[in-house]
Short mmCIF file of C-alpha atoms in Angstrom, two decimals:
data_model
loop_
_atom_site.label_atom_id
_atom_site.label_comp_id
_atom_site.label_asym_id
_atom_site.label_seq_id
_atom_site.Cartn_x
_atom_site.Cartn_y
_atom_site.Cartn_z
CA MET A 1 74.90 23.39 -105.52
CA LYS A 2 71.00 25.65 -104.89
CA LYS A 3 70.65 28.23 -102.85
CA VAL A 4 67.74 27.08 -100.17
CA LYS A 5 66.05 30.07 -99.35
CA SER A 6 64.64 29.40 -95.37
CA SER A 7 61.75 30.14 -93.56
CA SER A 8 61.03 32.98 -92.19
CA ILE A 9 61.07 31.88 -88.82
CA PHE A 10 64.70 30.13 -89.15
CA GLY A 11 65.86 33.16 -90.67
CA THR A 12 67.69 33.12 -94.53
CA ILE A 13 70.23 29.83 -94.83
CA LYS A 14 72.52 30.32 -97.82
CA GLU A 15 73.50 26.41 -97.20
CA PRO A 16 72.22 23.80 -95.95
CA HIS A 17 73.01 21.38 -94.08
CA THR A 18 74.81 18.78 -94.55
CA ILE A 19 75.82 15.50 -92.51
CA ILE A 20 79.09 13.90 -94.35
CA ILE A 21 79.94 9.90 -92.90
CA ALA A 22 83.14 8.64 -94.46
CA ARG A 23 83.67 4.55 -93.73
CA GLY A 24 86.99 3.86 -95.36
CA ASP A 25 87.12 4.57 -98.88
CA ALA A 26 83.59 4.96 -99.06
CA ILE A 27 81.98 8.18 -98.50
CA ARG A 28 78.83 9.58 -98.36
CA HIS A 29 76.61 12.89 -96.68
CA PHE A 30 73.28 13.75 -97.15
CA SER A 31 71.94 16.88 -96.47
CA VAL A 32 70.26 18.18 -93.32
CA LYS A 33 66.51 20.28 -93.40
CA PRO A 34 65.77 22.45 -90.82
CA TRP A 35 62.54 21.37 -89.76
CA ALA A 36 64.50 17.80 -89.76
CA ALA A 37 66.03 18.55 -87.29
CA LEU A 38 63.56 20.34 -85.04
CA LEU A 39 62.23 17.15 -85.40
CA GLY A 40 64.59 15.58 -84.47
CA GLY A 41 65.46 17.46 -81.48
CA THR A 42 62.51 17.29 -80.18
CA LEU A 43 61.88 13.72 -80.39
CA ALA A 44 65.28 13.11 -78.51
CA LEU A 45 64.05 16.06 -76.20
CA GLY A 46 61.85 13.58 -75.76
CA PHE A 47 62.12 10.79 -75.78
CA ALA A 48 64.96 12.08 -72.76
CA GLY A 49 61.92 13.75 -71.64
CA THR A 50 60.10 10.92 -70.73
CA TYR A 51 63.05 8.29 -69.23
CA ILE A 52 62.98 10.76 -66.73
CA LEU A 53 59.99 10.32 -65.61
CA ALA A 54 59.64 6.23 -65.97
CA THR A 55 62.99 6.25 -64.34
CA SER A 56 61.56 8.93 -61.39
CA TYR A 57 58.29 7.03 -60.91
CA LEU A 58 60.09 3.68 -60.99
CA VAL A 59 62.44 5.34 -57.59
CA PHE A 60 59.53 6.88 -56.60
CA ARG A 61 56.92 4.26 -57.04
CA ASP A 62 57.06 2.16 -54.23
CA ASP A 63 57.52 4.81 -51.43
CA LEU A 64 53.85 6.26 -53.39
CA ILE A 65 51.94 3.61 -53.16
CA THR A 66 53.73 2.13 -49.29
CA GLY A 67 52.61 6.29 -48.30
CA SER A 68 48.90 5.57 -49.91
CA VAL A 69 48.90 2.31 -48.51
CA ALA A 70 49.82 3.70 -44.83
CA ARG A 71 47.01 6.30 -45.38
CA GLN A 72 44.22 3.18 -45.69
CA ALA A 73 45.64 1.76 -43.66
CA ARG A 74 44.69 4.81 -40.69
CA ILE A 75 41.55 5.74 -43.49
CA GLN A 76 40.36 1.95 -41.88
CA GLN A 77 41.22 1.68 -38.43
CA ALA A 78 39.47 5.64 -37.79
CA TYR A 79 36.46 3.30 -38.94
CA GLU A 80 37.08 0.24 -36.82
CA ASP A 81 38.07 2.94 -34.13
CA ARG A 82 35.35 5.26 -34.24
CA ILE A 83 32.25 2.16 -35.37
CA ALA A 84 34.09 0.55 -31.80
CA ALA A 85 33.07 3.31 -29.89
CA LEU A 86 29.49 3.31 -31.30
CA ARG A 87 29.72 0.21 -31.03
CA THR A 88 30.07 0.18 -27.46
CA GLN A 89 28.00 3.42 -26.33
CA LEU A 90 24.62 0.69 -27.94
CA ASP A 91 26.49 -1.58 -25.75
CA ARG A 92 26.11 1.25 -23.01
CA VAL A 93 22.66 1.99 -23.54
CA THR A 94 21.74 -1.46 -24.02
CA SER A 95 22.62 -1.57 -20.84
CA ARG A 96 21.16 0.72 -19.14
CA GLN A 97 17.86 0.28 -20.56
CA LEU A 98 18.29 -3.34 -19.70
CA LEU A 99 19.70 -2.27 -16.15
CA ASP A 100 16.43 -0.29 -16.43
CA ARG A 101 13.44 -3.18 -17.71
CA LYS A 102 15.13 -4.81 -15.28
CA LEU A 103 15.42 -2.10 -12.11
CA MET A 104 11.20 -1.72 -13.64
CA GLU A 105 10.57 -4.68 -13.67
CA GLY A 106 11.38 -6.19 -10.76
CA LYS A 107 9.84 -3.25 -8.83
CA VAL A 108 6.38 -3.86 -10.27
CA ALA A 109 6.87 -7.23 -9.00
CA GLU A 110 7.36 -6.44 -5.63
CA LEU A 111 4.42 -3.86 -5.34
CA VAL A 112 2.26 -6.97 -7.06
CA GLN A 113 4.11 -8.98 -3.99
CA ARG A 114 3.17 -5.85 -1.61
CA GLN A 115 -0.50 -5.61 -2.57
CA LYS A 116 -0.77 -9.69 -2.40
CA ARG A 117 0.52 -9.28 1.08
CA LEU A 118 -1.87 -6.16 1.91
CA SER A 119 -5.19 -8.16 0.24
CA GLU A 120 -4.06 -10.71 3.10
CA GLN A 121 -3.72 -8.59 5.31
CA HIS A 122 -7.36 -6.85 5.18
CA GLN A 123 -9.31 -10.61 4.51
CA LYS A 124 -8.00 -11.06 8.15
CA LEU A 125 -8.14 -7.50 9.33
CA ALA A 126 -11.57 -6.50 8.12
CA PRO A 127 -13.33 -8.92 10.45
CA MET A 128 -11.49 -7.49 13.02
CA LEU A 129 -12.71 -4.24 12.44
CA GLU A 130 -16.11 -5.27 11.81
CA ARG A 131 -16.04 -6.80 15.47
CA ALA A 132 -14.34 -3.72 16.42
CA SER A 133 -16.99 -1.67 15.08
CA SER A 134 -19.85 -2.96 17.42
CA THR A 135 -17.26 -3.89 20.33
CA LEU A 136 -15.61 -0.17 20.95
CA PRO A 137 -17.86 2.80 21.73
CA ALA A 138 -19.79 4.61 18.92
CA GLU A 139 -16.85 7.93 18.82
CA ALA A 140 -14.32 4.90 18.57
CA ALA A 141 -16.22 3.77 15.69
CA THR A 142 -17.19 5.83 13.60
CA ASP A 143 -13.48 7.30 13.65
CA LEU A 144 -12.53 4.01 12.18
CA ALA A 145 -15.18 4.34 9.27
CA MET A 146 -13.73 7.77 8.38
CA ASP A 147 -10.21 5.34 7.93
CA ASN A 148 -11.84 3.46 6.07
CA ASP A 149 -13.22 5.59 3.86
CA SER A 150 -10.35 7.46 3.12
CA ASP A 151 -8.75 5.11 0.96
CA ASN A 152 -8.95 5.39 -3.08
CA VAL A 153 -7.25 3.74 -6.11
CA VAL A 154 -4.15 5.22 -7.88
CA ARG A 155 -5.47 5.57 -11.37
CA SER A 156 -4.18 6.93 -14.92
CA ASP A 157 -5.47 7.46 -17.56
CA ASP A 158 -2.25 6.11 -19.79
CA SER A 159 -3.53 2.58 -20.43
CA ASP A 160 0.23 1.36 -21.11
CA THR A 161 1.40 2.82 -17.10
CA PHE A 162 1.49 0.54 -14.44
CA TYR A 163 -1.74 1.43 -11.96
CA GLY A 164 -4.66 -0.73 -11.08
CA ILE A 165 -3.22 -1.26 -6.46
CA ASP A 166 -6.89 -2.64 -5.23
CA PRO A 167 -8.60 0.98 -3.43
CA ILE A 168 -8.93 -1.28 -0.25
CA ILE A 169 -5.07 -1.15 -0.63
CA THR A 170 -3.76 2.16 -1.43
CA GLY A 171 -4.61 5.58 -0.54
CA PRO A 172 -5.11 8.69 -2.45
CA THR A 173 -1.91 8.85 -4.78
CA THR A 174 -1.60 12.47 -6.56
CA THR A 175 -0.62 11.50 -10.28
CA GLN A 176 -0.18 14.50 -13.34
CA LYS A 177 -0.95 13.51 -16.92
CA PRO A 178 1.53 10.97 -18.21
CA VAL A 179 3.56 11.65 -21.00
CA PRO A 180 3.69 10.41 -24.92
CA LEU A 181 5.25 7.15 -24.95
CA ASP A 182 6.82 8.57 -27.84
CA ASP A 183 9.37 10.04 -26.32
CA LYS A 184 10.81 7.04 -24.09
CA THR A 185 13.38 9.08 -21.53
CA LYS A 186 10.52 10.87 -19.71
CA ALA A 187 7.94 8.19 -20.19
CA THR A 188 10.66 5.81 -18.62
CA VAL A 189 11.18 8.88 -15.57
CA LYS A 190 7.01 8.88 -14.93
CA LYS A 191 6.68 5.28 -14.76
CA ALA A 192 9.99 5.44 -12.22
CA ALA A 193 8.10 8.24 -10.65
CA LEU A 194 4.43 6.82 -9.73
CA LEU A 195 6.59 3.57 -9.55
CA ASP A 196 7.45 4.87 -6.32
CA SER A 197 3.99 6.72 -5.69
CA VAL A 198 2.74 3.75 -5.25
CA ASP A 199 6.04 2.19 -3.27
CA HIS A 200 4.85 5.71 -0.99
CA SER A 201 1.32 5.21 -0.70
CA LEU A 202 1.97 1.14 -0.04
CA ALA A 203 3.65 2.40 3.25
CA ALA A 204 1.65 4.40 4.24
CA ILE A 205 -1.44 2.62 3.97
CA GLU A 206 1.01 -0.18 5.75
CA THR A 207 1.68 2.03 8.28
CA ARG A 208 -1.87 3.18 9.08
CA GLN A 209 -3.32 0.14 9.50
CA THR A 210 -0.44 -1.18 11.77
CA HIS A 211 -0.64 2.17 13.59
CA ARG A 212 -4.71 1.49 13.27
CA MET A 213 -4.73 -1.73 14.91
CA GLN A 214 -2.37 -0.24 17.34
CA ALA A 215 -4.65 1.92 18.48
CA LEU A 216 -8.26 -0.07 18.46
CA SER A 217 -5.96 -2.10 20.26
CA ASN A 218 -5.46 0.20 23.36
CA SER A 219 -8.81 1.36 23.25
CA ALA A 220 -10.11 -2.09 23.87
CA TYR A 221 -8.46 -2.55 27.29
CA GLU A 222 -9.27 1.18 27.94
CA THR A 223 -12.50 -0.06 27.85
CA ALA A 224 -12.55 -3.05 29.08
CA ASP A 225 -9.76 -2.31 31.87
CA LYS A 226 -12.70 1.10 32.99
CA ILE A 227 -15.71 -1.94 32.87
CA LEU A 228 -13.73 -3.75 34.72
CA ASP A 229 -12.99 -0.76 37.48
CA ALA A 230 -16.32 0.41 37.24
CA LEU A 231 -17.27 -3.47 38.66
CA ALA A 232 -15.08 -3.89 41.03
CA PRO A 233 -17.01 -2.69 43.93
CA THR A 234 -19.61 -4.99 43.09
CA GLY A 235 -17.27 -8.57 43.76
CA ILE A 236 -17.66 -9.37 40.94
CA LYS A 237 -15.48 -10.87 39.33
CA ARG A 238 -14.17 -12.92 35.55
CA THR A 239 -14.75 -16.59 35.34
CA ALA A 240 -14.79 -19.62 32.90
CA THR A 241 -18.07 -18.89 32.02
CA ASP A 242 -18.06 -15.69 30.18
CA GLU A 243 -18.14 -14.73 27.44
CA LYS A 244 -15.44 -16.00 24.61
CA ALA A 245 -13.96 -16.16 21.32
CA GLY A 246 -12.87 -19.74 20.29
CA ALA A 247 -9.82 -20.85 19.91
CA GLY A 248 -7.70 -23.72 18.93
CA GLY A 249 -5.62 -25.46 15.58
CA PRO A 250 -2.11 -27.54 15.11
CA LEU A 251 0.21 -25.54 16.73
CA ILE A 252 3.93 -24.20 15.12
CA LEU A 253 6.01 -23.12 16.53
CA ALA A 254 6.85 -19.20 16.48
CA SER A 255 10.70 -20.44 15.56
CA LEU A 256 9.45 -22.76 12.47
CA ASN A 257 7.37 -19.90 11.19
CA PRO A 258 8.15 -16.54 12.20
CA VAL A 259 5.63 -13.74 12.74
CA SER A 260 5.22 -11.06 10.96
CA PRO A 261 5.17 -7.71 12.79
CA PHE A 262 1.33 -7.24 11.43
CA ASP A 263 -0.71 -10.71 13.07
CA THR A 264 1.68 -9.68 15.93
CA LYS A 265 -0.56 -5.98 16.48
CA LEU A 266 -3.36 -8.05 14.57
CA ALA A 267 -3.20 -10.67 17.63
CA ASP A 268 -2.93 -8.31 19.84
CA LEU A 269 -5.96 -6.59 18.28
CA ASN A 270 -7.35 -10.02 19.28
CA ASP A 271 -6.14 -10.14 22.61
CA ALA A 272 -8.01 -6.30 22.83
CA LEU A 273 -11.11 -7.36 21.78
CA GLN A 274 -11.94 -10.73 23.52
CA ARG A 275 -11.58 -8.65 26.96
CA LEU A 276 -12.86 -6.34 25.90
CA GLU A 277 -16.24 -8.62 25.21
CA GLY A 278 -15.86 -10.84 28.37
CA ALA A 279 -16.05 -7.26 30.33
CA LYS A 280 -19.27 -5.96 28.56
CA ALA A 281 -21.03 -10.35 28.74
CA LEU A 282 -19.81 -9.67 32.33
CA ALA A 283 -21.11 -6.09 32.29
CA LYS A 284 -24.64 -7.32 30.45
CA ALA A 285 -24.34 -10.26 34.05
CA VAL A 286 -24.43 -7.72 36.28
CA PRO A 287 -28.66 -5.53 37.40
CA ILE A 288 -26.65 -2.09 36.47
CA ALA A 289 -29.13 -1.19 33.74
CA ASN A 290 -32.47 0.65 35.15
CA PRO A 291 -35.53 -1.34 34.66
CA ALA A 292 -37.60 1.49 33.81
CA PRO A 293 -36.30 4.03 32.09
CA GLY A 294 -37.50 8.06 32.16
CA MET A 295 -39.70 7.17 35.97
CA PRO A 296 -38.88 8.96 38.64
CA VAL A 297 -37.81 7.30 42.07
CA SER A 298 -41.24 6.83 44.69
CA SER A 299 -38.71 5.46 47.60
CA THR A 300 -35.59 4.47 48.50
CA PHE A 301 -33.79 1.70 50.14
CA GLY A 302 -33.39 1.32 53.46
CA MET A 303 -35.22 2.10 56.44
CA ARG A 304 -38.40 4.40 55.55
CA LYS A 305 -41.85 4.88 57.50
CA ASP A 306 -44.02 2.44 55.92
CA PRO A 307 -47.08 3.50 53.74
CA LEU A 308 -49.78 0.91 54.75
CA ILE A 309 -49.63 1.21 58.78
CA GLY A 310 -47.44 4.21 58.95
CA MET A 311 -44.37 1.96 61.75
CA MET A 312 -40.62 2.73 59.79
CA ALA A 313 -39.58 -0.41 58.32
CA PHE A 314 -36.91 -2.13 55.66
CA HIS A 315 -37.17 -1.12 52.63
CA SER A 316 -35.44 -4.07 50.69
CA GLY A 317 -35.33 -2.68 47.38
CA MET A 318 -36.39 0.89 45.43
CA ASP A 319 -40.17 2.10 43.28
CA PHE A 320 -40.30 4.06 40.95
CA ARG A 321 -43.32 6.23 40.12
CA ALA A 322 -44.42 4.96 36.69
CA THR A 323 -48.11 4.81 35.00
CA SER A 324 -49.55 1.22 35.14
CA GLY A 325 -48.76 -0.68 31.99
CA ALA A 326 -45.40 0.68 31.56
CA SER A 327 -43.03 -1.75 30.05
CA VAL A 328 -40.64 -2.77 32.50
CA LEU A 329 -37.34 -4.06 31.52
CA ALA A 330 -34.89 -7.26 32.68
CA THR A 331 -31.22 -5.05 34.24
CA ALA A 332 -28.31 -7.33 33.35
CA ASN A 333 -28.85 -11.14 31.04
CA GLY A 334 -29.56 -14.55 33.05
CA THR A 335 -32.79 -16.50 33.73
CA VAL A 336 -35.83 -16.32 35.08
CA THR A 337 -35.86 -18.04 38.19
CA ALA A 338 -39.78 -17.06 39.31
CA ALA A 339 -42.97 -15.42 37.54
CA GLU A 340 -46.40 -15.97 39.35
CA TYR A 341 -48.15 -13.88 42.33
CA THR A 342 -45.38 -14.19 45.26
CA GLY A 343 -46.93 -12.35 49.21
CA GLY A 344 -46.92 -8.60 49.44
CA TYR A 345 -44.64 -8.05 45.60
CA GLY A 346 -48.24 -9.07 43.94
CA ASN A 347 -47.06 -10.84 40.44
CA MET A 348 -42.95 -10.78 40.73
CA VAL A 349 -40.29 -11.68 38.33
CA GLU A 350 -36.58 -13.52 39.91
CA ILE A 351 -33.98 -12.95 37.89
CA ASP A 352 -30.71 -15.18 38.55
CA HIS A 353 -27.94 -13.40 36.99
CA GLY A 354 -24.86 -16.01 37.86
CA ASN A 355 -22.58 -14.92 40.11
CA GLY A 356 -24.28 -14.45 43.35
CA LEU A 357 -26.32 -11.99 41.52
CA ALA A 358 -30.53 -11.63 41.72
CA THR A 359 -33.27 -9.31 41.00
CA ARG A 360 -36.61 -9.15 42.16
CA TYR A 361 -40.26 -7.39 39.10
CA GLY A 362 -42.83 -6.36 41.92
CA HIS A 363 -46.87 -5.50 42.02
CA MET A 364 -47.13 -5.62 37.83
CA SER A 365 -49.80 -6.04 36.18
CA GLN A 366 -49.28 -8.87 33.46
CA ILE A 367 -46.63 -10.84 33.42
CA LEU A 368 -45.07 -11.58 30.00
CA VAL A 369 -42.24 -14.26 30.81
CA LYS A 370 -41.50 -17.57 32.59
CA ALA A 371 -40.50 -19.70 34.82
CA GLY A 372 -36.35 -20.68 32.83
CA GLN A 373 -36.89 -18.92 30.54
CA HIS A 374 -33.23 -16.65 28.94
CA VAL A 375 -33.77 -13.13 28.98
CA LYS A 376 -31.04 -10.56 27.67
CA LEU A 377 -30.50 -6.95 29.29
CA GLY A 378 -33.39 -4.53 28.36
CA ASP A 379 -35.91 -7.29 27.30
CA VAL A 380 -39.61 -7.09 28.55
CA LEU A 381 -40.78 -8.25 31.95
CA GLY A 382 -44.04 -7.49 32.06
CA LYS A 383 -46.66 -4.31 32.81
CA VAL A 384 -46.74 -1.52 35.78
CA GLY A 385 -48.90 -2.21 37.69
CA SER A 386 -50.87 -2.90 42.09
CA THR A 387 -50.35 -6.57 42.64
CA GLY A 388 -49.80 -7.27 46.16
CA ARG A 389 -48.93 -4.60 49.25
CA SER A 390 -49.11 -1.76 47.23
CA THR A 391 -51.11 1.95 47.41
CA GLY A 392 -50.99 2.63 43.54
CA PRO A 393 -48.87 1.74 40.45
CA HIS A 394 -45.10 1.63 40.91
CA LEU A 395 -42.30 -1.02 40.25
CA HIS A 396 -40.16 -2.20 42.82
CA TYR A 397 -37.16 -3.23 41.98
CA GLU A 398 -34.65 -4.99 44.02
CA VAL A 399 -30.92 -6.88 43.94
CA ARG A 400 -29.83 -9.81 45.41
CA ARG A 401 -26.32 -10.58 46.54
CA ASN A 402 -25.72 -14.50 47.67
CA GLY A 403 -30.05 -13.56 49.19
CA ASN A 404 -28.73 -10.96 51.24
CA PRO A 405 -30.57 -7.68 49.65
CA VAL A 406 -28.58 -4.28 48.61
CA ASP A 407 -28.89 -0.95 47.36
CA PRO A 408 -29.42 -0.83 44.12
CA VAL A 409 -28.47 2.52 43.65
CA SER A 410 -24.51 2.21 43.61
CA PHE A 411 -25.66 -0.22 40.43
CA LEU A 412 -27.52 2.58 38.81
CA ALA A 413 -24.78 4.06 39.90
CA ILE A 414 -22.28 1.81 37.60
CA GLY A 415 -24.68 1.83 34.52
CA ARG A 416 -24.06 5.31 34.33
CA LYS A 417 -20.49 5.88 34.38
CA VAL A 418 -20.06 2.76 31.85
CA LYS A 419 -23.38 2.91 29.71
CA ALA A 420 -21.40 5.32 26.26
CA GLU A 421 -18.62 1.71 26.53
CA LEU A 422 -21.14 -0.91 26.29
#
């Protein structure tokens, strides 16, 4: 055999490796090159490694798949839990918004209903206030006008903000500059605050209406009582002929149609005004006014020295010194029963005021009324003169009760006492 030189890697081999295979009588042999042995070993190791890896994969594959599936399931469950939490939070926010919206709509509807009710109440109250302003004394009427002027309207620069309450119903309501609508939370809070402000304003207006009606009722009752108490010494009582406002209508029992506190107060105010109007009408039918305002009294009622004959005589009236041609005024409402020249009275006017009361105006230079004519308090009856049994221009004035002369001074004193109430 030849000597084979080996590569520098494996060193020098003098003889090649020989593999001998014997099978019966047959013998085979072949030489193995170093590179062939290296290749074969490498392939064997590779095959062994591949086999081990494949075997390991087959052994651990189920565990890997199970772990991966479990991990994916945990991730999916976490996502689902997060989505469920977000949905719950969204539902909660949506429900809250719907609830806030319903509450807001309900509040607005309630305010609109209250505004409507207050507007209806004002329509009922307006004519009563007009009556009160013309019936009550000037001071109370002035207070009423000042109270009505204080009403105002709720205003807002935000077109999307609730406003527009009727100026008759609402009072002054302080509002701030509305926030931009892009900030929903602040806008909601702002609208809620405005609604609360309007609610408080409506409640204040309603309370003020009630208190005002109560105050007017008290004032009317007090004024009426003051007039009636002042008229008591005259012996005059209210009769069915007094001027009263008409009343009537279908019968509706309170149990079937409950009366609101406002209607109760309004009815009480109406009764008070009717009482006051009746008292004033009664006072205007009693001769308590001055027939010659600003003129001095020259002779009083009762015994005096007669100016013509100088003897003591009974003077049935009182004399007012006045210039010729001055106006003579009716001292109360009534009907003229005489307007003619009457003996010592000269040109005389007699007025029947009812309740047994009558007045006489004598010595006039001119008569401007006629018998049967209805006159009112303050109407001009004629002009001052000196006709009849007279020494000069003056007005002879008498007050008679049931045909008998009474001192006019007591009636004039009553007139001065209740003048402010009339």
